[in-house]
């Protein structure tokens, strides 16, 4: 016959084993892929209307920097919200650290980055909206203040 302490210890070990088993079976909430299938959340085909070329900046060229959206719609709302917050932080930090008196190369680098981000952004819907905003309001890269207020 087991003592009271031994029974309590066995019950605790069994409870911890059950909790550990359940925790390992439940997919993590911050995952961007389904652990059972390996598929990315919300993946679908790239919508045809998102693949629109538009001119890049003042040069009027299209191509790598001025092409259409590459990524498909991101269906996972949690991942979309996390991505949006992280992107805002990145863009704000980048423009706030931009040089006071940038060279032509630095100005082109920031502008190209914004246009390429609008193509490669992991959420196709958001990328298309960003491209529309870039058409209306091209990146301002003349100095740090202009870039951060843009």
PDB file of C-alpha atoms in Angstrom, residues 43-134:
ATOM      1  CA  UNK A  43      -2.007  30.841 -48.635  1.00  0.00           C
ATOM      2  CA  UNK A  44      -3.898  31.171 -51.861  1.00  0.00           C
ATOM      3  CA  UNK A  45      -3.219  32.164 -55.424  1.00  0.00           C
ATOM      4  CA  UNK A  46      -1.907  35.605 -56.237  1.00  0.00           C
ATOM      5  CA  UNK A  47      -4.869  37.685 -57.331  1.00  0.00           C
ATOM      6  CA  UNK A  48      -4.502  38.769 -60.956  1.00  0.00           C
ATOM      7  CA  UNK A  49      -5.534  42.379 -60.280  1.00  0.00           C
ATOM      8  CA  UNK A  50      -2.597  42.756 -57.850  1.00  0.00           C
ATOM      9  CA  UNK A  51      -0.045  42.116 -60.591  1.00  0.00           C
ATOM     10  CA  UNK A  52      -0.108  45.642 -61.993  1.00  0.00           C
ATOM     11  CA  UNK A  53       3.079  47.408 -63.034  1.00  0.00           C
ATOM     12  CA  UNK A  54       3.426  51.059 -62.188  1.00  0.00           C
ATOM     13  CA  UNK A  55       6.147  53.641 -62.644  1.00  0.00           C
ATOM     14  CA  UNK A  56       8.868  53.906 -60.011  1.00  0.00           C
ATOM     15  CA  UNK A  57       9.442  57.372 -58.613  1.00  0.00           C
ATOM     16  CA  UNK A  58      10.306  60.148 -61.017  1.00  0.00           C
ATOM     17  CA  UNK A  59      12.256  57.974 -63.422  1.00  0.00           C
ATOM     18  CA  UNK A  60       9.104  56.468 -64.938  1.00  0.00           C
ATOM     19  CA  UNK A  61      10.672  53.020 -65.231  1.00  0.00           C
ATOM     20  CA  UNK A  62       9.086  49.698 -64.446  1.00  0.00           C
ATOM     21  CA  UNK A  63      10.745  46.389 -63.666  1.00  0.00           C
ATOM     22  CA  UNK A  64      12.245  44.974 -60.496  1.00  0.00           C
ATOM     23  CA  UNK A  65      11.511  48.029 -58.366  1.00  0.00           C
ATOM     24  CA  UNK A  66       8.314  49.086 -60.110  1.00  0.00           C
ATOM     25  CA  UNK A  67       6.596  45.749 -60.671  1.00  0.00           C
ATOM     26  CA  UNK A  68       3.403  44.380 -59.200  1.00  0.00           C
ATOM     27  CA  UNK A  69       2.670  42.525 -55.967  1.00  0.00           C
ATOM     28  CA  UNK A  70       4.391  39.142 -55.636  1.00  0.00           C
ATOM     29  CA  UNK A  71       2.847  37.636 -52.507  1.00  0.00           C
ATOM     30  CA  UNK A  72      -0.620  36.176 -52.145  1.00  0.00           C
ATOM     31  CA  UNK A  73      -3.321  37.134 -49.676  1.00  0.00           C
ATOM     32  CA  UNK A  74      -2.427  36.453 -46.041  1.00  0.00           C
ATOM     33  CA  UNK A  75      -5.542  34.888 -44.515  1.00  0.00           C
ATOM     34  CA  UNK A  76      -4.385  34.601 -40.903  1.00  0.00           C
ATOM     35  CA  UNK A  77      -5.587  37.802 -39.197  1.00  0.00           C
ATOM     36  CA  UNK A  78      -3.302  37.331 -36.186  1.00  0.00           C
ATOM     37  CA  UNK A  79      -0.220  36.978 -38.381  1.00  0.00           C
ATOM     38  CA  UNK A  80      -1.379  39.957 -40.456  1.00  0.00           C
ATOM     39  CA  UNK A  81      -1.721  42.169 -37.354  1.00  0.00           C
ATOM     40  CA  UNK A  82       1.688  41.143 -35.989  1.00  0.00           C
ATOM     41  CA  UNK A  83       3.288  41.736 -39.367  1.00  0.00           C
ATOM     42  CA  UNK A  84       1.704  45.179 -39.622  1.00  0.00           C
ATOM     43  CA  UNK A  85       2.930  46.289 -36.194  1.00  0.00           C
ATOM     44  CA  UNK A  86       6.449  45.035 -36.893  1.00  0.00           C
ATOM     45  CA  UNK A  87       6.540  46.731 -40.297  1.00  0.00           C
ATOM     46  CA  UNK A  88       5.405  50.082 -38.911  1.00  0.00           C
ATOM     47  CA  UNK A  89       8.137  49.898 -36.283  1.00  0.00           C
ATOM     48  CA  UNK A  90      10.754  49.056 -38.919  1.00  0.00           C
ATOM     49  CA  UNK A  91       9.696  51.825 -41.328  1.00  0.00           C
ATOM     50  CA  UNK A  92       9.435  54.476 -38.609  1.00  0.00           C
ATOM     51  CA  UNK A  93      12.827  53.530 -37.172  1.00  0.00           C
ATOM     52  CA  UNK A  94      14.412  53.511 -40.627  1.00  0.00           C
ATOM     53  CA  UNK A  95      13.124  56.963 -41.583  1.00  0.00           C
ATOM     54  CA  UNK A  96      13.980  58.439 -38.170  1.00  0.00           C
ATOM     55  CA  UNK A  97      17.570  57.240 -38.581  1.00  0.00           C
ATOM     56  CA  UNK A  98      17.853  58.364 -42.200  1.00  0.00           C
ATOM     57  CA  UNK A  99      20.735  60.858 -42.779  1.00  0.00           C
ATOM     58  CA  UNK A 100      20.097  64.579 -42.346  1.00  0.00           C
ATOM     59  CA  UNK A 101      21.892  65.259 -45.638  1.00  0.00           C
ATOM     60  CA  UNK A 102      21.618  62.065 -47.715  1.00  0.00           C
ATOM     61  CA  UNK A 103      23.602  61.419 -50.862  1.00  0.00           C
ATOM     62  CA  UNK A 104      21.839  60.634 -54.135  1.00  0.00           C
ATOM     63  CA  UNK A 105      22.663  56.955 -53.587  1.00  0.00           C
ATOM     64  CA  UNK A 106      21.138  56.980 -50.077  1.00  0.00           C
ATOM     65  CA  UNK A 107      18.013  58.701 -51.360  1.00  0.00           C
ATOM     66  CA  UNK A 108      17.632  56.144 -54.149  1.00  0.00           C
ATOM     67  CA  UNK A 109      18.241  53.291 -51.674  1.00  0.00           C
ATOM     68  CA  UNK A 110      15.401  54.403 -49.380  1.00  0.00           C
ATOM     69  CA  UNK A 111      13.048  54.996 -52.289  1.00  0.00           C
ATOM     70  CA  UNK A 112      13.873  51.609 -53.824  1.00  0.00           C
ATOM     71  CA  UNK A 113      13.410  49.931 -50.450  1.00  0.00           C
ATOM     72  CA  UNK A 114       9.891  51.337 -50.150  1.00  0.00           C
ATOM     73  CA  UNK A 115       8.936  50.231 -53.663  1.00  0.00           C
ATOM     74  CA  UNK A 116      10.464  46.780 -53.204  1.00  0.00           C
ATOM     75  CA  UNK A 117       8.675  46.428 -49.858  1.00  0.00           C
ATOM     76  CA  UNK A 118       5.421  47.164 -51.649  1.00  0.00           C
ATOM     77  CA  UNK A 119       6.140  44.230 -53.975  1.00  0.00           C
ATOM     78  CA  UNK A 120       7.506  41.703 -51.483  1.00  0.00           C
ATOM     79  CA  UNK A 121       5.328  42.444 -48.452  1.00  0.00           C
ATOM     80  CA  UNK A 122       4.052  39.075 -47.147  1.00  0.00           C
ATOM     81  CA  UNK A 123       0.399  40.186 -47.259  1.00  0.00           C
ATOM     82  CA  UNK A 124      -0.704  40.646 -50.875  1.00  0.00           C
ATOM     83  CA  UNK A 125      -3.722  42.815 -49.987  1.00  0.00           C
ATOM     84  CA  UNK A 126      -1.597  45.111 -47.821  1.00  0.00           C
ATOM     85  CA  UNK A 127       1.084  45.267 -50.517  1.00  0.00           C
ATOM     86  CA  UNK A 128      -1.461  46.320 -53.146  1.00  0.00           C
ATOM     87  CA  UNK A 129      -2.758  49.040 -50.818  1.00  0.00           C
ATOM     88  CA  UNK A 130       0.818  50.193 -50.147  1.00  0.00           C
ATOM     89  CA  UNK A 131       1.434  50.386 -53.901  1.00  0.00           C
ATOM     90  CA  UNK A 132      -1.648  52.578 -54.321  1.00  0.00           C
ATOM     91  CA  UNK A 133      -0.368  54.867 -51.551  1.00  0.00           C
ATOM     92  CA  UNK A 134       3.043  55.050 -53.239  1.00  0.00           C
TER      93      UNK A 134
END
